[in-house]
Amino acid sequence: MIDTPKMIAIDMDGTLVHPGGTVSPGNQDALDRARRAGARIVIATGRRHSYAMKVLQTGNFQPDDIVLSSNGAVARTMDGRLLFREAMSTETALWLCEMVNDYRNCFVFTFDTMDAHGNEAGGALVLEEVDDLHASIEKWMVANAADIRRFTPIESAFQAAEFPAIQAMLCGGMERMETAFRHLDAAHEGRLSLTRTVYPLRDLCILDVLPQGCSKGAGLAHLLREEGLTASDLMAIGDNWNDLTMLEQARWPMLMGNAPDDLRLLAEERNWTVTRHHHEDGVAEAIALCFADENASR
């Protein structure tokens, strides 16, 4: 019997989702093939759950497929059932606000405002200033406008917070965000986890700040344990540095052809498979390497 993955973790943006913001029929067919072979489907994304669902609900996903959102801080099924959530303590969040004082114009907190039934209360995104964020991530700001709340200073958002903060984000040019990363990396002393998503052609870096120990890889390790599986059962498909922890632990690591050059070089050094670009159904190609087409022998 051919050994195949029992869990497949797939990044969204730059991986599963085409540039137009859809999941192609080819990728959907590949996921269906993997499900029929018994694989658990996990969408592992930096997006928060409800923002991910704006795309995923248009695809042929199943209610018990899993969304590992906010770079591994929260896991829910597609129908909104909470599996686990890692929150950032108020003490740590206030400390972070002090540490990023020079970056308040590009700083966002995400709160998990969903209830146990998957209903979102709204206002999940908290920020202090908007101009620089509009300049660097205009489409994201427009798409999330209804969920954005402004607090000045941003610390005041925690005085009457009804929901836990799960993630913070800084966005801007590559050089500025590299400086911010080095600053936080040297200062946090184990309070936080840091991960980056880079788009060199756009001179854009998204620096995500997560609760201690959180990452896509850590979230997947949690899910594997719950399913009675191990990393030897895992395929991971991604395109950027925030996918590194899940790619490193997977038995079948698959990197998209549109990944940054330095990450592709690392993949080549480690003999990871590099697929086609996301607009060319690289996810379908990755899945086809492990799951034979049922119709091929008919």
Short mmCIF file of C-alpha atoms in Angstrom, two decimals, residues 11 13-15 46 71 136-137 169-179 181 194-208 216 238-244 255-266 278:
data_model
loop_
_atom_site.label_atom_id
_atom_site.label_comp_id
_atom_site.label_asym_id
_atom_site.label_seq_id
_atom_site.Cartn_x
_atom_site.Cartn_y
_atom_site.Cartn_z
CA ASP A 11 -1.20 28.19 3.37
CA ASP A 13 -2.32 33.70 0.22
CA GLY A 14 0.35 33.00 -2.35
CA THR A 15 -0.35 29.27 -2.08
CA GLY A 46 -1.93 34.35 8.82
CA ASN A 71 -0.41 32.08 12.16
CA SER A 136 1.42 49.70 2.54
CA ILE A 137 -1.60 47.33 2.67
CA MET A 169 1.05 42.96 13.32
CA LEU A 170 3.47 45.57 12.00
CA CYS A 171 3.54 46.34 8.27
CA GLY A 172 5.90 48.38 6.18
CA GLY A 173 8.98 48.50 4.01
CA MET A 174 11.49 45.65 4.20
CA GLU A 175 14.28 47.68 5.81
CA ARG A 176 12.06 49.28 8.45
CA MET A 177 10.44 45.97 9.39
CA GLU A 178 13.84 44.27 9.62
CA THR A 179 14.84 46.92 12.15
CA PHE A 181 12.17 42.58 14.03
CA LEU A 194 7.81 36.46 15.92
CA THR A 195 7.29 35.54 12.29
CA ARG A 196 7.60 37.40 9.00
CA THR A 197 5.94 37.34 5.60
CA VAL A 198 7.94 39.14 2.91
CA TYR A 199 7.08 40.46 -0.54
CA PRO A 200 10.38 41.82 -1.93
CA LEU A 201 8.90 43.03 -5.22
CA ARG A 202 6.47 45.22 -3.26
CA ASP A 203 9.05 46.28 -0.65
CA LEU A 204 6.61 44.95 1.94
CA CYS A 205 7.15 42.95 5.10
CA ILE A 206 4.43 41.86 7.53
CA LEU A 207 5.85 41.19 10.98
CA ASP A 208 3.47 39.10 13.08
CA LYS A 216 1.88 27.43 12.29
CA GLY A 238 3.48 27.10 1.71
CA ASP A 239 5.17 30.03 0.04
CA ASN A 240 6.71 32.32 2.67
CA TRP A 241 8.77 32.55 5.84
CA ASN A 242 5.74 32.33 8.13
CA ASP A 243 5.26 28.81 6.72
CA LEU A 244 8.75 27.69 7.69
CA LEU A 255 7.24 25.05 -1.41
CA MET A 256 5.49 27.13 -4.03
CA GLY A 257 7.42 28.33 -7.06
CA ASN A 258 6.51 31.95 -6.24
CA ALA A 259 8.31 31.82 -2.86
CA PRO A 260 11.01 34.44 -2.14
CA ASP A 261 14.40 33.60 -3.64
CA ASP A 262 16.12 33.08 -0.29
CA LEU A 263 13.43 30.65 0.86
CA ARG A 264 13.63 28.75 -2.43
CA LEU A 265 17.38 28.47 -1.92
CA LEU A 266 16.78 26.99 1.54
CA HIS A 278 0.09 29.65 -7.03
#
